[in-house]
Coordinates of C-alpha atoms and ligand atoms in Angstrom, one line a residue:
M1304 CA 14.5 21.0 -19.5
R1305 CA 16.1 23.6 -17.3
L1306 CA 14.3 24.6 -14.1
F1307 CA 16.9 26.8 -12.5
K1308 CA 20.0 28.8 -13.7
N1309 CA 23.4 27.2 -13.1
T1310 CA 24.1 29.8 -10.3
Y1311 CA 21.3 28.2 -8.3
Y1312 CA 23.1 24.8 -8.4
E1313 CA 26.4 26.6 -7.6
N1314 CA 24.8 28.1 -4.5
M1315 CA 23.5 24.7 -3.4
G1316 CA 27.0 23.1 -3.8
L1317 CA 25.7 21.1 -6.8
A1318 CA 27.6 22.7 -9.6
T1319 CA 29.9 19.7 -10.3
I1320 CA 27.0 17.2 -10.2
K1321 CA 24.9 19.4 -12.5
K1322 CA 27.8 19.5 -15.0
K1323 CA 28.1 15.7 -14.8
I1324 CA 24.4 15.3 -15.4
D1325 CA 24.5 17.7 -18.4
N1326 CA 27.3 15.7 -19.8
G1327 CA 25.7 12.3 -19.2
E1328 CA 28.5 11.3 -16.8
R1329 CA 28.0 8.7 -14.0
L1330 CA 27.7 10.0 -10.5
S1331 CA 29.9 8.7 -7.7
F1332 CA 29.2 7.5 -4.2
E1333 CA 30.4 10.9 -2.9
D1334 CA 28.0 12.6 -5.3
G1335 CA 25.2 10.6 -3.8
I1336 CA 26.1 11.7 -0.3
T1337 CA 26.3 15.4 -1.5
L1338 CA 22.8 15.0 -2.9
F1339 CA 21.5 13.7 0.4
E1340 CA 23.3 16.5 2.3
C1341 CA 22.3 19.4 0.0
P1342 CA 20.3 21.8 2.2
E1343 CA 17.6 22.2 -0.5
P1344 CA 15.7 19.0 -1.6
L1345 CA 14.0 21.0 -4.3
A1346 CA 17.4 21.5 -6.1
V1347 CA 18.0 17.7 -6.0
G1348 CA 14.4 17.2 -7.3
A1349 CA 15.0 19.6 -10.2
L1350 CA 18.1 17.6 -11.3
A1351 CA 16.1 14.4 -11.1
H1352 CA 13.3 15.9 -13.1
Q1353 CA 15.7 17.1 -15.7
V1354 CA 17.0 13.5 -16.2
R1355 CA 13.5 12.0 -16.0
T1356 CA 12.3 14.4 -18.7
Q1357 CA 15.2 13.6 -20.9
M1358 CA 14.4 9.9 -20.6
H1359 CA 10.6 10.0 -20.7
G1360 CA 9.3 13.5 -21.6
D1361 CA 6.2 14.2 -19.6
T1362 CA 5.0 10.6 -19.8
A1363 CA 3.9 8.8 -16.7
F1364 CA 3.2 5.1 -17.2
Y1365 CA 0.5 3.1 -15.5
V1366 CA -0.6 -0.6 -15.8
V1367 CA -3.8 -2.5 -15.5
N1368 CA -2.6 -5.1 -13.0
Q1369 CA -3.6 -7.2 -10.1
H1370 CA -1.7 -8.1 -6.9
V1371 CA -2.4 -11.4 -5.2
N1372 CA -0.8 -12.5 -1.9
Y1373 CA -0.9 -16.3 -1.6
T1374 CA 0.1 -16.6 2.0
N1375 CA 1.1 -14.4 5.0
V1376 CA 2.7 -17.3 6.8
C1377 CA 6.4 -16.7 6.9
V1378 CA 9.4 -18.2 8.7
N1379 CA 11.5 -15.0 8.4
G1380 CA 9.9 -12.7 11.0
C1381 CA 11.5 -9.4 9.7
I1382 CA 10.9 -6.9 12.4
F1383 CA 9.5 -4.2 10.1
C1384 CA 6.9 -6.4 8.6
A1385 CA 3.2 -6.0 9.8
Y1386 CA 2.0 -8.6 7.3
Q1387 CA 3.7 -11.8 8.5
R1388 CA 2.0 -14.5 10.7
E1389 CA 3.3 -17.6 12.2
E1390 CA 1.9 -20.9 11.0
G1391 CA -1.3 -21.6 13.0
Q1392 CA -1.5 -18.0 14.3
D1393 CA -4.9 -16.2 14.0
G1394 CA -5.2 -14.4 10.7
G1395 CA -2.8 -16.6 8.9
F1396 CA -3.9 -17.8 5.4
V1397 CA -2.8 -19.8 2.5
L1398 CA -4.6 -19.6 -0.9
S1399 CA -5.1 -22.6 -3.1
T1400 CA -4.6 -22.2 -6.9
D1401 CA -8.5 -22.2 -7.2
D1402 CA -8.6 -19.3 -4.7
V1403 CA -6.0 -17.4 -6.7
I1404 CA -8.0 -18.0 -9.9
A1405 CA -11.2 -17.0 -8.2
K1406 CA -9.6 -13.7 -7.2
I1407 CA -8.5 -13.0 -10.7
D1408 CA -12.0 -13.9 -12.1
A1409 CA -13.7 -11.7 -9.5
A1410 CA -11.7 -8.7 -10.4
A1411 CA -12.8 -9.1 -14.1
L1412 CA -10.0 -6.9 -15.3
T1413 CA -8.1 -8.6 -18.1
P1414 CA -4.9 -7.4 -16.5
S1415 CA -1.7 -7.1 -18.5
E1416 CA 0.4 -7.9 -15.4
I1417 CA -0.2 -10.1 -12.4
H1418 CA 2.0 -9.6 -9.3
I1419 CA 2.1 -12.5 -6.9
V1420 CA 4.1 -12.6 -3.7
G1421 CA 3.8 -14.1 -0.3
G1422 CA 5.6 -15.0 2.9
C1423 CA 8.2 -17.8 3.1
H1424 CA 5.9 -20.7 4.0
P1425 CA 7.7 -23.6 5.6
R1426 CA 5.9 -26.3 3.6
L1427 CA 4.8 -25.1 0.2
G1428 CA 6.8 -27.0 -2.4
L1429 CA 7.6 -25.9 -6.0
A1430 CA 4.7 -28.0 -7.4
Y1431 CA 2.2 -25.6 -5.7
F1432 CA 3.8 -22.6 -7.4
E1433 CA 4.2 -24.3 -10.8
A1434 CA 0.5 -25.3 -10.7
M1435 CA -0.5 -21.7 -9.9
L1436 CA 1.5 -20.1 -12.7
T1437 CA 0.3 -22.7 -15.3
A1438 CA -3.3 -22.2 -14.3
I1439 CA -3.1 -18.4 -14.7
K1440 CA -1.2 -18.6 -18.0
T1441 CA -3.8 -21.0 -19.3
R1442 CA -6.5 -18.5 -18.5
L1443 CA -4.6 -15.4 -19.5
P1444 CA -2.0 -16.4 -22.1
N1445 CA -0.8 -12.8 -22.7
V1446 CA -0.4 -11.6 -19.1
V1447 CA 3.0 -10.8 -17.7
L1448 CA 3.5 -12.9 -14.6
K1449 CA 5.7 -11.0 -12.2
C1450 CA 5.9 -13.3 -9.3
F1451 CA 8.0 -14.3 -6.2
T1452 CA 10.7 -12.1 -4.8
A1453 CA 14.3 -13.3 -4.8
V1454 CA 13.8 -14.0 -1.1
E1455 CA 11.0 -16.4 -1.9
I1456 CA 13.0 -18.0 -4.7
A1457 CA 15.9 -18.7 -2.3
H1458 CA 13.3 -20.1 0.2
F1459 CA 11.7 -22.4 -2.4
A1460 CA 15.2 -23.7 -3.2
E1461 CA 15.7 -24.5 0.5
V1462 CA 12.3 -26.2 1.0
E1463 CA 12.7 -28.2 -2.2
G1464 CA 16.4 -29.0 -1.7
V1465 CA 17.5 -27.7 -5.2
S1466 CA 19.4 -24.8 -6.5
T1467 CA 17.9 -21.3 -7.1
L1468 CA 18.8 -21.7 -10.7
E1469 CA 16.7 -24.9 -10.9
V1470 CA 13.8 -23.1 -9.1
L1471 CA 13.9 -20.2 -11.6
T1472 CA 14.2 -22.6 -14.6
R1473 CA 11.2 -24.6 -13.5
L1474 CA 9.1 -21.5 -12.7
K1475 CA 10.0 -20.0 -16.1
A1476 CA 8.9 -23.2 -17.8
A1477 CA 5.6 -22.9 -15.9
G1478 CA 5.0 -19.3 -17.2
L1479 CA 7.0 -16.9 -15.0
D1480 CA 8.1 -13.8 -16.9
M1481 CA 9.6 -11.5 -14.3
L1482 CA 10.6 -11.2 -10.6
P1483 CA 9.2 -8.3 -8.5
G1484 CA 11.7 -6.1 -6.7
G1485 CA 10.7 -6.9 -3.1
G1486 CA 13.0 -8.3 -0.4
A1487 CA 16.0 -6.1 -1.2
E1488 CA 15.3 -4.0 1.8
I1489 CA 18.7 -2.4 2.5
F1490 CA 21.8 -4.3 1.5
A1491 CA 24.1 -3.1 4.4
P1492 CA 24.8 -6.2 6.4
A1493 CA 24.7 -4.5 9.8
I1494 CA 21.2 -3.1 9.2
R1495 CA 20.0 -6.3 7.5
Q1496 CA 21.1 -8.2 10.6
Q1497 CA 18.9 -5.9 12.8
I1498 CA 15.8 -5.7 10.6
C1499 CA 15.6 -9.0 8.7
A1500 CA 18.3 -11.3 9.9
R1501 CA 16.7 -14.5 8.7
K1502 CA 15.9 -13.6 5.1
A1503 CA 18.2 -14.1 2.1
T1504 CA 21.4 -12.0 2.3
A1505 CA 22.1 -9.1 0.0
K1506 CA 24.6 -11.3 -1.9
E1507 CA 21.9 -14.0 -2.3
W1508 CA 19.3 -11.5 -3.4
L1509 CA 21.6 -10.0 -6.1
A1510 CA 22.7 -13.5 -7.2
V1511 CA 19.1 -14.7 -7.8
H1512 CA 18.3 -11.6 -9.8
E1513 CA 21.4 -12.0 -11.9
Q1514 CA 20.5 -15.7 -12.5
A1515 CA 17.0 -14.7 -13.6
H1516 CA 18.5 -12.2 -16.0
G1517 CA 20.8 -14.9 -17.3
L1518 CA 17.7 -17.0 -18.1
G1519 CA 16.1 -14.1 -20.0
L1520 CA 13.7 -13.1 -17.2
K1521 CA 13.3 -9.5 -16.4
S1522 CA 13.1 -8.1 -12.8
N1523 CA 12.5 -5.1 -10.7
C1524 CA 14.4 -3.9 -7.6
T1525 CA 13.5 -2.0 -4.5
M1526 CA 14.9 -0.2 -1.4
L1527 CA 13.2 0.0 1.9
F1528 CA 14.3 3.3 3.5
G1529 CA 13.4 5.7 6.3
H1530 CA 14.0 3.2 9.2
I1531 CA 17.4 2.8 10.9
E1532 CA 19.6 3.0 7.8
S1533 CA 22.1 5.9 7.2
I1534 CA 22.3 7.9 4.0
E1535 CA 25.6 6.0 3.3
D1536 CA 23.6 2.8 3.4
R1537 CA 21.1 4.2 0.9
V1538 CA 23.8 5.3 -1.5
D1539 CA 25.6 2.0 -1.1
H1540 CA 22.4 0.1 -1.9
L1541 CA 21.7 2.1 -5.0
I1542 CA 25.3 1.7 -6.3
Q1543 CA 25.1 -2.1 -5.7
L1544 CA 22.0 -2.2 -7.8
R1545 CA 23.7 -0.1 -10.5
E1546 CA 26.7 -2.5 -10.6
S1547 CA 24.3 -5.5 -10.7
Q1548 CA 22.6 -3.9 -13.7
D1549 CA 26.0 -3.3 -15.4
R1550 CA 26.6 -7.1 -15.1
G1551 CA 23.2 -8.3 -16.6
G1552 CA 20.9 -5.5 -17.6
G1553 CA 17.6 -7.2 -16.7
Y1554 CA 16.2 -4.7 -14.2
T1555 CA 13.3 -2.7 -15.6
C1556 CA 12.2 -0.6 -12.7
F1557 CA 13.3 0.6 -9.3
I1558 CA 10.7 1.1 -6.5
P1559 CA 11.7 3.2 -3.5
L1560 CA 9.6 2.1 -0.5
P1561 CA 9.4 4.4 2.5
F1562 CA 9.0 2.5 5.7
L1563 CA 5.4 2.5 7.1
T1564 CA 5.5 2.2 10.9
E1565 CA 2.0 0.9 12.0
N1566 CA 1.8 -2.6 13.5
S1567 CA 5.5 -3.0 13.2
Q1568 CA 7.9 -4.1 15.9
L1569 CA 10.6 -1.8 14.5
T1570 CA 10.4 1.5 16.3
I1571 CA 12.2 4.5 14.9
G1572 CA 12.7 8.1 16.1
N1573 CA 11.1 10.4 13.6
P1574 CA 9.7 9.1 10.3
L1575 CA 11.0 10.8 7.2
T1576 CA 9.3 14.0 6.1
G1577 CA 7.5 14.0 2.8
L1578 CA 10.3 16.1 1.3
E1579 CA 13.0 13.6 2.4
E1580 CA 11.0 10.8 0.8
L1581 CA 10.9 12.8 -2.4
R1582 CA 14.7 13.6 -2.2
T1583 CA 15.4 9.8 -1.8
I1584 CA 13.3 9.1 -5.0
A1585 CA 15.2 11.9 -6.8
V1586 CA 18.7 10.6 -5.7
S1587 CA 17.6 7.2 -7.0
R1588 CA 16.8 8.6 -10.4
L1589 CA 20.2 10.3 -10.5
L1590 CA 22.3 7.4 -9.3
L1591 CA 20.5 4.6 -11.2
D1592 CA 21.5 5.8 -14.7
N1593 CA 21.2 2.3 -16.1
I1594 CA 17.7 1.4 -14.8
P1595 CA 15.1 2.8 -17.2
H1596 CA 12.1 3.4 -14.8
I1597 CA 11.5 4.7 -11.3
K1598 CA 8.1 3.8 -9.8
A1599 CA 6.1 6.1 -7.6
Y1600 CA 4.2 3.3 -5.9
W1601 CA 1.0 5.1 -4.9
V1602 CA 0.0 2.3 -2.5
M1603 CA 2.9 2.9 -0.1
L1604 CA 3.6 6.6 -0.9
G1605 CA -0.1 7.7 -0.8
V1606 CA -1.6 9.1 -4.0
K1607 CA -0.7 12.8 -3.4
Q1608 CA 3.0 12.0 -2.6
A1609 CA 3.1 9.7 -5.6
Q1610 CA 1.9 12.6 -7.8
A1611 CA 4.6 14.8 -6.4
A1612 CA 7.2 12.0 -7.0
L1613 CA 6.4 12.2 -10.7
K1614 CA 8.2 15.7 -10.5
F1615 CA 11.1 14.2 -8.5
G1616 CA 12.4 11.7 -10.9
A1617 CA 9.7 9.0 -11.0
D1618 CA 8.0 8.1 -14.3
D1619 CA 5.7 5.2 -13.4
F1620 CA 2.6 5.3 -11.2
D1621 CA 2.1 1.5 -11.0
G1622 CA -1.4 0.3 -11.5
T1623 CA -4.9 -0.7 -10.6
V1624 CA -3.5 -3.3 -8.0
V1625 CA -7.1 -4.4 -6.9
E1626 CA -6.1 -5.7 -3.4
E1627 CA -3.0 -4.9 -1.4
K1628 CA -2.1 -6.3 2.0
I1629 CA 1.6 -5.7 2.8
G1630 CA 1.4 -1.9 2.9
H1631 CA -2.1 -1.7 4.3
E1632 CA -1.3 -4.0 7.3
A1633 CA 1.5 -1.5 8.0
G1634 CA -0.8 1.6 7.9
A1635 CA -1.0 2.6 4.3
T1636 CA -4.0 4.9 4.0
S1637 CA -4.4 4.7 0.2
E1638 CA -7.3 2.9 -1.4
Q1639 CA -7.1 -0.8 -2.0
G1640 CA -7.2 -0.4 -5.8
M1641 CA -7.8 2.3 -8.5
T1642 CA -9.6 2.2 -11.8
R1643 CA -7.8 3.0 -15.1
T1644 CA -9.8 6.2 -15.2
E1645 CA -8.7 7.3 -11.7
L1646 CA -5.1 6.5 -12.6
M1647 CA -5.2 8.6 -15.7
E1648 CA -6.9 11.5 -13.7
M1649 CA -4.2 11.3 -11.0
I1650 CA -1.4 11.5 -13.6
R1651 CA -3.1 14.3 -15.6
G1652 CA -3.7 16.1 -12.4
C1653 CA 0.0 16.7 -11.9
G1654 CA 0.7 17.8 -15.5
C1655 CA 1.9 14.5 -16.9
T1656 CA 0.6 12.5 -19.9
P1657 CA -0.7 9.0 -18.9
V1658 CA 0.5 6.1 -21.0
E1659 CA -0.7 2.6 -20.4
R1660 CA 2.0 -0.1 -20.4
D1661 CA 2.3 -3.8 -19.9
G1662 CA 4.5 -5.5 -17.3
F1663 CA 7.6 -5.1 -19.5
F1664 CA 6.9 -1.4 -20.0
N1665 CA 5.8 -1.9 -23.6
K1666 CA 3.4 0.9 -24.5
L1667 CA -0.1 -0.4 -25.1
Ligands
V47_416 O1 9.9 -6.5 0.2 C1 7.2 -4.6 4.0 C2 8.2 -3.8 1.8 C3 8.0 -5.0 -0.1 C4 6.8 -2.7 4.9 O2 8.3 -5.1 -8.3 C5 7.3 -2.5 3.6 O3 6.8 -3.9 -9.3 C6 7.1 -0.2 3.9 O4 8.4 -5.0 -3.3 N1 6.7 -0.3 5.2 C7 7.0 -5.6 -1.0 N2 7.4 -1.2 3.1 C8 6.4 -4.6 -2.0 C9 7.2 -4.6 -3.3 C10 6.7 -4.1 -4.6 C11 5.5 -3.4 -4.5 C12 5.0 -2.9 -5.7 C13 5.6 -3.2 -6.9 C14 6.7 -4.0 -6.9 C15 7.3 -4.4 -8.3 C16 7.3 -4.4 -5.8 O5 7.3 -4.2 0.8 C17 8.8 -5.8 0.8 C18 9.3 -4.8 1.8 O6 10.4 -4.2 1.3 N3 7.5 -3.7 3.1 N4 6.8 -4.0 5.1 C19 6.5 -1.6 5.7 N5 6.1 -1.7 7.0
SF4_417 FE1 8.3 -12.6 5.6 FE2 8.6 -10.8 3.6 FE3 7.4 -10.1 6.0 FE4 10.0 -10.6 5.9 S1 8.9 -8.9 4.8 S2 8.5 -11.4 7.4 S3 10.1 -12.2 4.4 S4 6.6 -11.6 4.5

C-alpha cells in the first residue's frame, strides 16, 4: 500500500521514518516528536494507513457488545470527569446485580462482550463484584467479560485490604476475562497530578495490567489527550505502553480518547482540531508496533471522525455499546448505541470491509 511517492515524505521531513517503517524497524521517541511536528498530518496518516493495511488489509472490526456502568459515585474527583458524583449527591447511583442483569436482559442482544466500569465507590467490597460477574457468566457463559479498569482494581484492593494480585485472582475465578483500557489518562506525573491526583499512579496502572497479563487475562489500554499535556507527554505515554507490552504481551487494543470538554472542571485553551485528533491516532499506530489493534471509538470521536480514523491507522470501530454515560455526560453528541447493521454500514461507507469479532478479537 503506497499512497505517495518517497519524494513526498522527503519533502515532509519523514524520509528516515518512512524507511524505518518500510523495513519494519521500531520508531524512537524522537521519531514520535517528528511525526507530531510534521507540517502535514495527512503524510503521517498515510504512513499509519500503510502499517494498518499491512496488518489488517481493509478490514474494520466491530463487536456486538454492551456497556454497563454500575456506579458514578467516585472518591477520586478527576477534574476532567463529568460523570463522577459524590456519595449522597443528586444524580448519584449504584446498580445492584439484579439491575445489571435487568439491563442486559432488556437489551436482548446476546452480546459477545460486556464492558463494565464505574467510579471508585468508597464502600463496595469485592463480594459485590464477584457476585455480578458470576451472575452474568451464568446467564451468558460464552461472553467475554471486560470489566473494571486498573484504577478500579487498585481501589478494590484498598477497600478490601488485600493486594491487587488477590483482587485480580478472585475476579478471574468469578469470570473476569479482560480489563478495559480506561484510567491510563496520561502517564506524565506532572500532568497526572493536575488532572487526576487521587487516582492510581502510572506505575500502579501499569503494574495492575502486567499482573493481569501474568494471570493470563488480556487487557486494553488508552490515552486521554487534547487537554493540558504536551506532545512529549503523548509520545512518552505511548512508549511506556509499548515497553509494558514488551514485558508481558497481553494488550489487545489501544484506544485514543480525545478530551471532551462539556461539564468538566478542566478548562483548556483551544480543543484539538479534527485533523490533530487523527494525527494522534496515526502516531499511536506507528509507535505501538506491538499492539495489534487501534480502536476508533465512535462514541467519543463521533461517528464521522471514527470513520476517518479508519484511514489514519485505526482498524476497530468498537460496537453496539447500547448505553454510554462517561462520554455523553462530557458532551459526546453520538447516539447511545448502534445496531449491527448500522455499524456495518458505517464501516462500508468509508471503503472498509466489516468483520464481526468477539472481545478477544477472534473473528466470528
Ligand atoms: O478512563 C473520562 C475517559 C475513559 C472524559 O477498553 C474521558 O475497550 C474524554 O476507557 N473526555 C473510559 N474522555 C472509557 C474507556 C474505554 C471506552 C471504550 C472502550 C474501552 C476498551 C475503554 O474515558 C476514562 C477516561 O480516560 N474520559 N472523561 C472526557 N471528558
Ligand atoms: Fe472517578 Fe474515573 Fe471519573 Fe476519575 S475518571 S473521577 S476515577 S469515574
